[in-house]
mmCIF file of C-alpha atoms in Angstrom:
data_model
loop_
_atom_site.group_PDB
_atom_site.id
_atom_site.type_symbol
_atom_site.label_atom_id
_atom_site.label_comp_id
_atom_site.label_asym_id
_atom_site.label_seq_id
_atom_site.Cartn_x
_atom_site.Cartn_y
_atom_site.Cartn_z
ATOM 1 C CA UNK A 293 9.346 -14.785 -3.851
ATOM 2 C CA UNK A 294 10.320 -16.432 -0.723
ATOM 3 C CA UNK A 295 14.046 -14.850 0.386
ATOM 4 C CA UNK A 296 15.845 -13.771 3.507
ATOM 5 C CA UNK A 297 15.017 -10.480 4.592
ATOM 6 C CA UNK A 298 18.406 -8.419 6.101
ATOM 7 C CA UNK A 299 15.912 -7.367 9.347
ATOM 8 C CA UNK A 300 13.531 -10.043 9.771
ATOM 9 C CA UNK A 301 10.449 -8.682 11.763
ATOM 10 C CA UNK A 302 11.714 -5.293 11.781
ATOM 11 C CA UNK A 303 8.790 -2.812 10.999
ATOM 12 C CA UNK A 304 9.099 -0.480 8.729
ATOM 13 C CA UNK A 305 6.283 2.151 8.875
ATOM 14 C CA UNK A 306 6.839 5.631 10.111
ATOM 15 C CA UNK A 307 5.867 6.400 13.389
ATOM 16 C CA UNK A 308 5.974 9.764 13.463
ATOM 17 C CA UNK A 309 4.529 10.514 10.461
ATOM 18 C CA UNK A 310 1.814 8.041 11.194
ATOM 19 C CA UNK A 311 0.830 10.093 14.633
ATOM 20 C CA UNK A 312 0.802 13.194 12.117
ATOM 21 C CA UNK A 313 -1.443 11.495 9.849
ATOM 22 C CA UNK A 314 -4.045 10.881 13.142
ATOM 23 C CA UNK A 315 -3.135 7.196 13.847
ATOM 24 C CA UNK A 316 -3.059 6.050 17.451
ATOM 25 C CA UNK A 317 0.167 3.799 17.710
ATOM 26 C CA UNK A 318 0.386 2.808 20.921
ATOM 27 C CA UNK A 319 0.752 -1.054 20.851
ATOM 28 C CA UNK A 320 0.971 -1.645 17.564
ATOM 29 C CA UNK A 321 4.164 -3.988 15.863
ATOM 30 C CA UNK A 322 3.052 -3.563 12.303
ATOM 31 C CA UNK A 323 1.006 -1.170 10.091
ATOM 32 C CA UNK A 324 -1.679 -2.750 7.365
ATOM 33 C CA UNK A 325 -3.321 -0.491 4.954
ATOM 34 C CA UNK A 326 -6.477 -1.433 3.155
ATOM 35 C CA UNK A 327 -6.486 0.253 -0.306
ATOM 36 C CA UNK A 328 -8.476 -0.470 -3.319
ATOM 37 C CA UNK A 329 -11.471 0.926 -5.753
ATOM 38 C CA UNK A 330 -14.957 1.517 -4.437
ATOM 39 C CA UNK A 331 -17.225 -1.074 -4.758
ATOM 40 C CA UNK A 332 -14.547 -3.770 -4.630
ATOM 41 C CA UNK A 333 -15.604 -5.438 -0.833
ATOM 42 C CA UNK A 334 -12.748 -3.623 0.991
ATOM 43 C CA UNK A 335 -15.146 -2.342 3.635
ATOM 44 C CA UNK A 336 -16.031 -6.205 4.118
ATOM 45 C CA UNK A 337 -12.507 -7.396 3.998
ATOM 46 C CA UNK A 338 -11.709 -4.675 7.271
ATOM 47 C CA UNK A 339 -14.318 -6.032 8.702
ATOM 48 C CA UNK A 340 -13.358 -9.265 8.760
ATOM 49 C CA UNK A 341 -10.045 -8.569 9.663
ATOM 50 C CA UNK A 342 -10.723 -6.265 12.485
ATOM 51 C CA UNK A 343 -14.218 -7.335 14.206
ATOM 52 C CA UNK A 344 -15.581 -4.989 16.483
ATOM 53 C CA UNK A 345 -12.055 -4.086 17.278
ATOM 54 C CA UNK A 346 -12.152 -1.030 15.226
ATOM 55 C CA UNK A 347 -13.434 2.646 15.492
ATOM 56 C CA UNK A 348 -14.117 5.546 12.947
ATOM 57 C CA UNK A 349 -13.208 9.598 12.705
ATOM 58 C CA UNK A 350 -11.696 11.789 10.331
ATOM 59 C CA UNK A 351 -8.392 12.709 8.452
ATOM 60 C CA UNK A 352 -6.963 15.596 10.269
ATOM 61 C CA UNK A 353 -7.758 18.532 8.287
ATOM 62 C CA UNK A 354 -10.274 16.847 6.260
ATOM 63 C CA UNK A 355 -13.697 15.763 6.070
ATOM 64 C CA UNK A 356 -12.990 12.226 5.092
ATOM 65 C CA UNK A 357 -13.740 9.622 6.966
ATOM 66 C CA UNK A 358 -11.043 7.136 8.834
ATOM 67 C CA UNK A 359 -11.441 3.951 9.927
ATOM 68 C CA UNK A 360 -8.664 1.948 11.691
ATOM 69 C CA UNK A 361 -8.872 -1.284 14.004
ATOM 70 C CA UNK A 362 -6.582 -4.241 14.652
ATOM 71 C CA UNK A 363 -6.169 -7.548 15.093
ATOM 72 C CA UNK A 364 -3.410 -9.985 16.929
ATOM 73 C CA UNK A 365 -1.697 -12.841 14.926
ATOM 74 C CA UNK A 366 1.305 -15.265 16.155
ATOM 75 C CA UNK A 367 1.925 -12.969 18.932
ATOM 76 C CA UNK A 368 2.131 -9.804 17.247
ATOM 77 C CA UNK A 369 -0.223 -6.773 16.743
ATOM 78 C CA UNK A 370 -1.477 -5.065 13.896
ATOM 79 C CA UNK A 371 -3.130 -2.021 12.843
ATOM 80 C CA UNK A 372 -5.403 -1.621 10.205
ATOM 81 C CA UNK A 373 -6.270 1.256 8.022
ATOM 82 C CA UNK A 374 -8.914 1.733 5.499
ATOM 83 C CA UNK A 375 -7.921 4.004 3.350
ATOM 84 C CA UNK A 376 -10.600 5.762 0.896
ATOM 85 C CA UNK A 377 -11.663 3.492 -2.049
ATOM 86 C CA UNK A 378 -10.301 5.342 -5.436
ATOM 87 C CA UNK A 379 -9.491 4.866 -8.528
ATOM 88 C CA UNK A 380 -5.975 6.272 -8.818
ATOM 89 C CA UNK A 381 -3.324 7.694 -6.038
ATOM 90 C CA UNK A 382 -2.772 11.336 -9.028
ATOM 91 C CA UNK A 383 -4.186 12.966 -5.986
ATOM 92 C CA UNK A 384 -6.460 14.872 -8.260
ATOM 93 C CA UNK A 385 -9.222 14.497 -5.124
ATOM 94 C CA UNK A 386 -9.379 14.555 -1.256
ATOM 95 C CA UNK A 387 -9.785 10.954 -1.212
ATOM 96 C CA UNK A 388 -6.701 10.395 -3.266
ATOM 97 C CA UNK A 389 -4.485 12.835 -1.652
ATOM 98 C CA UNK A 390 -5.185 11.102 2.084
ATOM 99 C CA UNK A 391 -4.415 7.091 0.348
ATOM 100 C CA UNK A 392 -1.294 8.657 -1.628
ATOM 101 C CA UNK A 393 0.125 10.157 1.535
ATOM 102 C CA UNK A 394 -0.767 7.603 3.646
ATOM 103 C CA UNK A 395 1.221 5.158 1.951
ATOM 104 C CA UNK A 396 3.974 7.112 0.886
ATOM 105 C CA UNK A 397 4.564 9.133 3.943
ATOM 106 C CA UNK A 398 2.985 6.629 6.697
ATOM 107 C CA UNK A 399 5.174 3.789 4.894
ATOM 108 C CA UNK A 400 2.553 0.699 6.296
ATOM 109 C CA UNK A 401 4.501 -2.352 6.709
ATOM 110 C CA UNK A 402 2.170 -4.250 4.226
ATOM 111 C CA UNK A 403 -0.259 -2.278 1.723
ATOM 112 C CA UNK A 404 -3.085 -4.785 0.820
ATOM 113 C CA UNK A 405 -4.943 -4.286 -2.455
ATOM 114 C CA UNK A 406 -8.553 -5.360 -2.496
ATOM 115 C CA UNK A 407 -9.333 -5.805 -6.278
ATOM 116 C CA UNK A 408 -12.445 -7.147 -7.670
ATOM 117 C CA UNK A 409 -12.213 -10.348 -9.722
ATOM 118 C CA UNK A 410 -15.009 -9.661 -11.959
ATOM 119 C CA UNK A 411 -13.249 -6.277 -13.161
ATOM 120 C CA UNK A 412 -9.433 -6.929 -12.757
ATOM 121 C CA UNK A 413 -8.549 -4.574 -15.363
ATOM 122 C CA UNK A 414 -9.582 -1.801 -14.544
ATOM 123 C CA UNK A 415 -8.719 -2.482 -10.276
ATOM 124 C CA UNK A 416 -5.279 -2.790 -11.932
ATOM 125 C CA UNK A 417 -5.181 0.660 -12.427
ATOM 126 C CA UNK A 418 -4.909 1.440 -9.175
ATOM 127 C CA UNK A 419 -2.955 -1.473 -8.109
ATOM 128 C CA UNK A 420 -0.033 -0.574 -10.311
ATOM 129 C CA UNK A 421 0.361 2.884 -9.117
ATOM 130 C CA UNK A 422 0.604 1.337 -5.967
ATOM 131 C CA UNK A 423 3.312 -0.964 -6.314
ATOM 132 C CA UNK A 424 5.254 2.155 -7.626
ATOM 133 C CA UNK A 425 5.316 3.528 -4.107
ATOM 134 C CA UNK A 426 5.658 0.674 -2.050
ATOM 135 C CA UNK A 427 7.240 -2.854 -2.517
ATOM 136 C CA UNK A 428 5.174 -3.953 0.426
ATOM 137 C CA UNK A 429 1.907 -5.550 -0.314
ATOM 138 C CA UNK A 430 -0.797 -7.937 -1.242
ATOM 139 C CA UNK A 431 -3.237 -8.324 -3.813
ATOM 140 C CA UNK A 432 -6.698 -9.631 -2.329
ATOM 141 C CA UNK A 433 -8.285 -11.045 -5.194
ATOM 142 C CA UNK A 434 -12.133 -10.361 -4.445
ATOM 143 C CA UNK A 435 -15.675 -11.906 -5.498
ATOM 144 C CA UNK A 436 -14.325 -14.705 -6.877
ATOM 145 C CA UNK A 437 -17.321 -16.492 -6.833
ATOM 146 C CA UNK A 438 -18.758 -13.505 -8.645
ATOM 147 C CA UNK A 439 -16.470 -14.213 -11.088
ATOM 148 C CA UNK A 440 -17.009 -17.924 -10.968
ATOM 149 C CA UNK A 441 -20.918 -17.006 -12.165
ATOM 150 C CA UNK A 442 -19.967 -14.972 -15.001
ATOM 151 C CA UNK A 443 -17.434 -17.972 -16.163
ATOM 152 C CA UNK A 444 -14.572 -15.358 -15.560
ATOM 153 C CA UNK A 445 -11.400 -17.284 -14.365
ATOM 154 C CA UNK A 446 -8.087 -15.484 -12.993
ATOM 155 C CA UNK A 447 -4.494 -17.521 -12.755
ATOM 156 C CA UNK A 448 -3.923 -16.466 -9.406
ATOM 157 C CA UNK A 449 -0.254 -17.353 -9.183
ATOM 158 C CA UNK A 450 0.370 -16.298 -12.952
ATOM 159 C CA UNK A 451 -1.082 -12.571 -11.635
ATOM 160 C CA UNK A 452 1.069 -13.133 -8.629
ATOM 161 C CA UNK A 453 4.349 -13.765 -10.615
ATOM 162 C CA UNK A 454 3.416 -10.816 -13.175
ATOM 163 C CA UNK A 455 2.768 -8.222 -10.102
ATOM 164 C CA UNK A 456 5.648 -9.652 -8.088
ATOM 165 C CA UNK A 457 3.170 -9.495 -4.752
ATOM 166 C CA UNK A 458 1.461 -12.543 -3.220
ATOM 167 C CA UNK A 459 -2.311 -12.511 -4.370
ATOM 168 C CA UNK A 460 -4.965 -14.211 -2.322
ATOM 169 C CA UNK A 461 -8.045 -15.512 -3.791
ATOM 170 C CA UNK A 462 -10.776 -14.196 -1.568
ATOM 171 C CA UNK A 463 -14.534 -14.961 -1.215
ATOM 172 C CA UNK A 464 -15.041 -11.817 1.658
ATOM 173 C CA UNK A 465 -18.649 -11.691 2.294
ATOM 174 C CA UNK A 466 -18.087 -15.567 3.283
ATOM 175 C CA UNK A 467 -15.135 -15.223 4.903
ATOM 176 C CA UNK A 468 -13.543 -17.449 2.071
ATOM 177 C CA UNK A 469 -9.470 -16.687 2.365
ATOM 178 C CA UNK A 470 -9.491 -13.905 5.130
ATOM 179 C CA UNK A 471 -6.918 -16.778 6.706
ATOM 180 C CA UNK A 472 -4.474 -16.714 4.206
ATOM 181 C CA UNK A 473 -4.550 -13.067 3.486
ATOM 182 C CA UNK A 474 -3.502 -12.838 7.366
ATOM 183 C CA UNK A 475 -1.113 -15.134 6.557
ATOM 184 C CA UNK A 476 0.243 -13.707 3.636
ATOM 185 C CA UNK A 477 0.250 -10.279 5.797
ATOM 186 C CA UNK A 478 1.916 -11.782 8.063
ATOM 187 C CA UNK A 479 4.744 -12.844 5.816
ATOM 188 C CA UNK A 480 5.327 -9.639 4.154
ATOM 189 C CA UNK A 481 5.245 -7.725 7.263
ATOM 190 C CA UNK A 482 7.984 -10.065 8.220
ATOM 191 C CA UNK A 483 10.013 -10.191 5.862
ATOM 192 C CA UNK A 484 9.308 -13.443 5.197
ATOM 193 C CA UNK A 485 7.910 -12.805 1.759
ATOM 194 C CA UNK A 486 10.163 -10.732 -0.477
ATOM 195 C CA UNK A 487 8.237 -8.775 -2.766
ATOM 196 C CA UNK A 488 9.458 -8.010 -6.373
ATOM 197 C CA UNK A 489 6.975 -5.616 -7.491
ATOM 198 C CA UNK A 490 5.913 -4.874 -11.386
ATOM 199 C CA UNK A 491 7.708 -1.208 -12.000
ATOM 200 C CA UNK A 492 6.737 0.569 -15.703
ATOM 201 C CA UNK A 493 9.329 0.521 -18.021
ATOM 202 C CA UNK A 494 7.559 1.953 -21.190
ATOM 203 C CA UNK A 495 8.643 5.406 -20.946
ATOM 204 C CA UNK A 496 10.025 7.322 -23.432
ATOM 205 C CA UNK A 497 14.722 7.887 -23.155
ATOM 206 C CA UNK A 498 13.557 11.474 -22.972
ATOM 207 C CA UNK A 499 11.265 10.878 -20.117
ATOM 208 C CA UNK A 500 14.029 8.345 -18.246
ATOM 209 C CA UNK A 501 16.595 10.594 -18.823
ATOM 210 C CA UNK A 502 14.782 13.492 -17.131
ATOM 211 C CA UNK A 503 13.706 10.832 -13.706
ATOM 212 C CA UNK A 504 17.106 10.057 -14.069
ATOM 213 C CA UNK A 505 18.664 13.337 -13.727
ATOM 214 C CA UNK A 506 15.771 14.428 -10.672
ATOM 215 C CA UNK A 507 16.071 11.367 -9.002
ATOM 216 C CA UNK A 508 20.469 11.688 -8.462
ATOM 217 C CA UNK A 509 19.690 15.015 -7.153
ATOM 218 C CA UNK A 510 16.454 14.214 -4.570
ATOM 219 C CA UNK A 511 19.104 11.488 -3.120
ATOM 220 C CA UNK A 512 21.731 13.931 -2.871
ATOM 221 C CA UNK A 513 19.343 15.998 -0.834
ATOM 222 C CA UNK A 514 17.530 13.795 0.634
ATOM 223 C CA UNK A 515 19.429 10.477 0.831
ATOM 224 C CA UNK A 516 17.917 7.231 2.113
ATOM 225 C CA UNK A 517 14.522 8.393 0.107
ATOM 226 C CA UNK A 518 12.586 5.630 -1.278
ATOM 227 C CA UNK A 519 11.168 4.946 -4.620
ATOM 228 C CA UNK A 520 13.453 8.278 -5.801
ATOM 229 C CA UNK A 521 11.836 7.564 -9.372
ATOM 230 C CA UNK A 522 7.871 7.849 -8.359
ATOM 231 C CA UNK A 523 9.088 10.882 -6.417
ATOM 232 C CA UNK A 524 10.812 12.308 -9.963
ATOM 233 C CA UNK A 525 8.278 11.736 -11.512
ATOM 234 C CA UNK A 526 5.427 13.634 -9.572
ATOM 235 C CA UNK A 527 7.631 16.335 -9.292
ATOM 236 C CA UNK A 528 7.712 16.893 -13.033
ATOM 237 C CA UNK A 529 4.348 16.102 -13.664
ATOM 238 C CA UNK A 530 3.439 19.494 -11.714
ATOM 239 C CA UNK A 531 2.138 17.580 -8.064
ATOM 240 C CA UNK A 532 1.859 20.103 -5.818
ATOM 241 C CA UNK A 533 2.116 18.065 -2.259
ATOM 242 C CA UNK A 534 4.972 16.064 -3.844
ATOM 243 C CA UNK A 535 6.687 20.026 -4.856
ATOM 244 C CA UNK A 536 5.374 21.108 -1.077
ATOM 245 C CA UNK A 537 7.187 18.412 0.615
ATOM 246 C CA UNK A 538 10.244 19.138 -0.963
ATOM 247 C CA UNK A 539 10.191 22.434 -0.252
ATOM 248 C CA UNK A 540 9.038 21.977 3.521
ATOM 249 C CA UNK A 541 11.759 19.089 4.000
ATOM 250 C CA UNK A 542 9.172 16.326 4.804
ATOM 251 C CA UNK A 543 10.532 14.344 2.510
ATOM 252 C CA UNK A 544 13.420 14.714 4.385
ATOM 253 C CA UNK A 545 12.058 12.944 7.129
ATOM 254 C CA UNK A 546 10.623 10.275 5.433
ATOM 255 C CA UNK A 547 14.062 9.268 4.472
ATOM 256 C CA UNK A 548 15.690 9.613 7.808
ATOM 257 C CA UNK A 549 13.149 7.593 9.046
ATOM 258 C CA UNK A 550 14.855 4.526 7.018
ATOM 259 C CA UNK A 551 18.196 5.154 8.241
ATOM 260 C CA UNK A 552 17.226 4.658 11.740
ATOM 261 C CA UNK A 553 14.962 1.884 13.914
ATOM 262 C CA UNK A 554 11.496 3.179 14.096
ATOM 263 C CA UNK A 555 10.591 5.027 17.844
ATOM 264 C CA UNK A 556 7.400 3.046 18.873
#
């Protein structure tokens, strides 16, 4: 959905955060992450997008591997982060923990979702956890042609109105569509591109009533956070980094950081 956004090409990632997390932001205007299942050609899609620009280490603390690089695009510069390929953001692994935190503590200005064509359903998954932390981001719709040979065909722009995210049809180890998802980056970094992403809504009253309850009292104590709901909801399903950074006051920070212009 095409709208008006109230700061148009105002960033909104979190600096500080960001440096904590081990990403050099010197230079950069916006903040892409890369996120997406194994297997799905997100490695391919970063490489396209970043080129030799790019260079690899590890998470601090961890033994997973980073990679981050950039690229330049109507004057402005962006970073890009390839987060670990999983299958879910429960943060039941090391892998999952780093893209969880990355994107709900780093706060990239656009979150792209590399999904493979041939197995949408089960990418979905992953893509609709997602959208319940950010409302920044954009489906890349992978190995279409792959899908093309097993007679599989995807409505693109009914996925796009269901999701509520732009989705780009993408053909990456042919550099099919790599200019449109910059594009469509570009637009959502912006604020060009409003994004209306698909929230669940089949929980139980009992359920809603509990997130409910949690959620008025995180914004009394931490107000400005977003998504209060996903928040509520880890908290009561027992996740300890979600209960850690309550109780350390990161979240805290994450919310102040929306209440003020980014330091860069």
């Amino acid at each position: 959905m095409r709208d008006t956004h109230p700061c148009e090409n105002c960033p909104v990632h979190h600096t500080e955060n960001l440096i904590r997390l081990g990403i050099a932001m010197d230079r950069v205007d916006y903040v892409v992450a890369l996120a997406g299942n194994p297997n799905t050609g997100k490695s391919t899609v970063f490489n396209n997008l970043t080129g030799l620009r790019q260079h690899t280490g590890n998470w601090p603390g961890k033994t997973v591997v980073r990679a981050e690089g950039g690229f330049s695009f109507n004057d402005k510069r962006y970073k890009v982060v390839d987060l670990p390929g999983t299958y879910s953001l429960l943060s039941t692994s090391t892998d999952e923990e780093v893209a969880r935190d990355f994107i709900l503590f780093g706060r990239p200005d656009v979150t792209v979702i590399v999904v493979d064509a041939t197995r949408l359903e089960r990418n979905l998954n992953l893509a609709l956890q997602i959208l319940e932390i950010t409302d920044r981001a954009v489906l890349c719709l992978n190995l279409i042609d792959e899908a093309r040979r097993h007679e599989i065909e995807v409505d693109e722009r009914a996925l796009s109105r269901e999701l509520g995210i732009p989705v780009v049809p993408a053909e990456a180890r042919q550099k099919i569509g790599m200019e449109q998802l910059i594009a469509k980056i570009e637009e959502v970094a912006s604020g060009k591109y409003i994004c209306r992403p698909h929230r669940v809504r089949n929980r139980s009253a009992r359920l809603n009533h509990a997130i409910e309850q949690l959620s008025k009292r995180l914004s009394e104590q931490f107000p400005g956070l977003p998504n209060l709901n996903w928040v509520a909801l880890r908290l009561l399903e027992g996740d300890q980094r979600i209960i850690d950074a309550v109780q350390s006051g990161e979240l805290g920070k994450l919310g102040a950081g929306l209440l003020a212009a980014p330091t860069r």
